[in-house]
Amino acid sequence: PVFSASKAISFAAACVSMLTLTSTMLTTFDDGTMAMLDKKLMLGGVGFVVTGVVLLMAVNMIVQSTKKLKQLKTEVQNGEQ
């Protein structure tokens, strides 16, 4: 479980880094041919996807851990009776 959480955190950090890289590249290589609205839409889209992926990953981890805790609680109760 700890290793799985560590992988999820690393993946989330990589996604945020991708968002930062997108922003940096749009600023660095701006030659005036791309409209400001296009830049905002691109950053908004990437940000939306990154946020969605991280949120889904967090919800999935919460659901899995809740199931695992219920399973362990049931095993402990059955062991005591």
PDB file of C-alpha atoms in Angstrom:
ATOM      1  CA  PRO A   1       0.000   0.000   0.000  1.00  0.00           C
ATOM      2  CA  VAL A   2       2.784   2.452   0.799  1.00  0.00           C
ATOM      3  CA  PHE A   3       4.577   1.675  -2.443  1.00  0.00           C
ATOM      4  CA  SER A   4       1.346   2.149  -4.391  1.00  0.00           C
ATOM      5  CA  ALA A   5       0.709   5.510  -2.706  1.00  0.00           C
ATOM      6  CA  SER A   6       4.259   6.556  -3.439  1.00  0.00           C
ATOM      7  CA  LYS A   7       3.791   5.744  -7.132  1.00  0.00           C
ATOM      8  CA  ALA A   8       0.546   7.734  -7.204  1.00  0.00           C
ATOM      9  CA  ILE A   9       2.207  10.752  -5.620  1.00  0.00           C
ATOM     10  CA  SER A  10       5.074  10.561  -8.100  1.00  0.00           C
ATOM     11  CA  PHE A  11       2.602  10.371 -10.981  1.00  0.00           C
ATOM     12  CA  ALA A  12       0.683  13.391  -9.664  1.00  0.00           C
ATOM     13  CA  ALA A  13       3.934  15.347  -9.358  1.00  0.00           C
ATOM     14  CA  ALA A  14       4.838  14.418 -12.939  1.00  0.00           C
ATOM     15  CA  CYS A  15       1.433  15.636 -14.156  1.00  0.00           C
ATOM     16  CA  VAL A  16       1.865  18.974 -12.394  1.00  0.00           C
ATOM     17  CA  SER A  17       5.358  19.245 -13.858  1.00  0.00           C
ATOM     18  CA  MET A  18       3.855  18.711 -17.308  1.00  0.00           C
ATOM     19  CA  LEU A  19       1.491  21.620 -16.669  1.00  0.00           C
ATOM     20  CA  THR A  20       4.382  23.808 -15.556  1.00  0.00           C
ATOM     21  CA  LEU A  21       6.408  22.782 -18.603  1.00  0.00           C
ATOM     22  CA  THR A  22       3.517  23.680 -20.900  1.00  0.00           C
ATOM     23  CA  SER A  23       3.252  27.112 -19.348  1.00  0.00           C
ATOM     24  CA  THR A  24       7.001  27.684 -19.537  1.00  0.00           C
ATOM     25  CA  MET A  25       7.248  26.587 -23.163  1.00  0.00           C
ATOM     26  CA  LEU A  26       4.333  28.794 -24.209  1.00  0.00           C
ATOM     27  CA  THR A  27       6.044  31.770 -22.591  1.00  0.00           C
ATOM     28  CA  THR A  28       9.568  30.990 -23.777  1.00  0.00           C
ATOM     29  CA  PHE A  29       8.826  30.219 -27.401  1.00  0.00           C
ATOM     30  CA  ASP A  30       6.192  32.914 -27.901  1.00  0.00           C
ATOM     31  CA  ASP A  31       6.850  34.595 -31.236  1.00  0.00           C
ATOM     32  CA  GLY A  32       3.553  36.449 -31.350  1.00  0.00           C
ATOM     33  CA  THR A  33       1.799  34.098 -33.784  1.00  0.00           C
ATOM     34  CA  MET A  34      -0.378  32.432 -31.147  1.00  0.00           C
ATOM     35  CA  ALA A  35      -3.311  34.406 -29.812  1.00  0.00           C
ATOM     36  CA  MET A  36      -3.633  34.958 -26.072  1.00  0.00           C
ATOM     37  CA  LEU A  37      -6.976  33.156 -26.073  1.00  0.00           C
ATOM     38  CA  ASP A  38      -5.350  30.082 -27.614  1.00  0.00           C
ATOM     39  CA  LYS A  39      -2.681  30.059 -24.905  1.00  0.00           C
ATOM     40  CA  LYS A  40      -5.284  30.369 -22.186  1.00  0.00           C
ATOM     41  CA  LEU A  41      -7.366  27.584 -23.703  1.00  0.00           C
ATOM     42  CA  MET A  42      -4.338  25.315 -23.984  1.00  0.00           C
ATOM     43  CA  LEU A  43      -3.237  25.933 -20.403  1.00  0.00           C
ATOM     44  CA  GLY A  44      -6.808  25.619 -19.177  1.00  0.00           C
ATOM     45  CA  GLY A  45      -7.262  22.333 -21.007  1.00  0.00           C
ATOM     46  CA  VAL A  46      -4.020  20.848 -19.727  1.00  0.00           C
ATOM     47  CA  GLY A  47      -4.795  22.099 -16.221  1.00  0.00           C
ATOM     48  CA  PHE A  48      -8.290  20.622 -16.367  1.00  0.00           C
ATOM     49  CA  VAL A  49      -6.979  17.226 -17.460  1.00  0.00           C
ATOM     50  CA  VAL A  50      -4.216  17.211 -14.826  1.00  0.00           C
ATOM     51  CA  THR A  51      -6.673  18.196 -12.106  1.00  0.00           C
ATOM     52  CA  GLY A  52      -9.139  15.533 -13.244  1.00  0.00           C
ATOM     53  CA  VAL A  53      -6.523  12.798 -13.314  1.00  0.00           C
ATOM     54  CA  VAL A  54      -5.192  13.676  -9.859  1.00  0.00           C
ATOM     55  CA  LEU A  55      -8.720  13.921  -8.452  1.00  0.00           C
ATOM     56  CA  LEU A  56      -9.756  10.554  -9.913  1.00  0.00           C
ATOM     57  CA  MET A  57      -6.580   8.988  -8.588  1.00  0.00           C
ATOM     58  CA  ALA A  58      -7.268  10.376  -5.098  1.00  0.00           C
ATOM     59  CA  VAL A  59     -10.865   9.145  -5.095  1.00  0.00           C
ATOM     60  CA  ASN A  60      -9.719   5.719  -6.269  1.00  0.00           C
ATOM     61  CA  MET A  61      -7.138   5.526  -3.481  1.00  0.00           C
ATOM     62  CA  ILE A  62      -9.750   6.521  -0.882  1.00  0.00           C
ATOM     63  CA  VAL A  63     -12.228   3.903  -2.122  1.00  0.00           C
ATOM     64  CA  GLN A  64      -9.606   1.167  -2.189  1.00  0.00           C
ATOM     65  CA  SER A  65      -8.322   1.995   1.287  1.00  0.00           C
ATOM     66  CA  THR A  66     -11.850   2.088   2.715  1.00  0.00           C
ATOM     67  CA  LYS A  67     -12.581  -1.359   1.288  1.00  0.00           C
ATOM     68  CA  LYS A  68      -9.293  -2.690   2.645  1.00  0.00           C
ATOM     69  CA  LEU A  69      -9.974  -1.256   6.115  1.00  0.00           C
ATOM     70  CA  LYS A  70     -13.456  -2.803   6.181  1.00  0.00           C
ATOM     71  CA  GLN A  71     -11.973  -6.136   5.126  1.00  0.00           C
ATOM     72  CA  LEU A  72      -9.347  -5.977   7.872  1.00  0.00           C
ATOM     73  CA  LYS A  73     -11.963  -5.005  10.450  1.00  0.00           C
ATOM     74  CA  THR A  74     -14.109  -7.981   9.447  1.00  0.00           C
ATOM     75  CA  GLU A  75     -11.114 -10.321   9.681  1.00  0.00           C
ATOM     76  CA  VAL A  76     -10.267  -9.040  13.160  1.00  0.00           C
ATOM     77  CA  GLN A  77     -13.853  -9.426  14.351  1.00  0.00           C
ATOM     78  CA  ASN A  78     -14.071 -12.965  12.965  1.00  0.00           C
ATOM     79  CA  GLY A  79     -10.795 -13.848  14.612  1.00  0.00           C
ATOM     80  CA  GLU A  80     -11.957 -12.703  18.050  1.00  0.00           C
ATOM     81  CA  GLN A  81     -15.238 -14.662  18.030  1.00  0.00           C
TER      82      GLN A  81
END
